[in-house]
C-alpha cells in the first residue's frame, strides 16, 4: 500500500491550496503580463512577469495594462478625468519624457493630452507598499514564445 509521509502530505495540501487560489484568482479576472521594453525602467524591466488584478477605482499613480490596437501597454496613470460619465486615464511610462498618445475621439484632450478610455484598461499591476509584484526574468519565456 502507498503511504505518504507527513512532509509529502503537507506539500500536497499546500500545492492543492495554491492551485485552488490560482483558479479563484483567474476566475476573478486576475492574470499575468510580461514586460517588454524600457519605458517603465527603473521599476520594471523587459522579462519581468507582473501580476494583474481587476480594480474598479483606478487612481493617479496606479500602473495599468491597457490595450492599444493589438498591443498591451504597461504604464502608470498620471492623470484621470471624466467625460460623459466614464473615465479617461492619461498614462506615461516612468522612463518616458511625455505621456502616451490616447484616444482623442473617446477621451478629448485635457491639458494637451488625450487619455485612454476606461474600456481599454485590462487591469492594474498588483502592488505592495507601492512596489509592483513581479517575478524577474520569468516573462522572458513568454516573450521568446511570442517571437
mmCIF file of C-alpha atoms in Angstrom, residues 42 48 63 93 117:
data_model
loop_
_atom_site.group_PDB
_atom_site.id
_atom_site.type_symbol
_atom_site.label_atom_id
_atom_site.label_comp_id
_atom_site.label_asym_id
_atom_site.label_seq_id
_atom_site.Cartn_x
_atom_site.Cartn_y
_atom_site.Cartn_z
ATOM 1 C CA UNK A 42 13.825 51.552 -13.429
ATOM 2 C CA UNK A 48 9.589 40.829 -15.651
ATOM 3 C CA UNK A 63 0.291 51.060 -13.050
ATOM 4 C CA UNK A 93 5.969 55.156 -18.900
ATOM 5 C CA UNK A 117 -10.730 55.240 -22.198
#
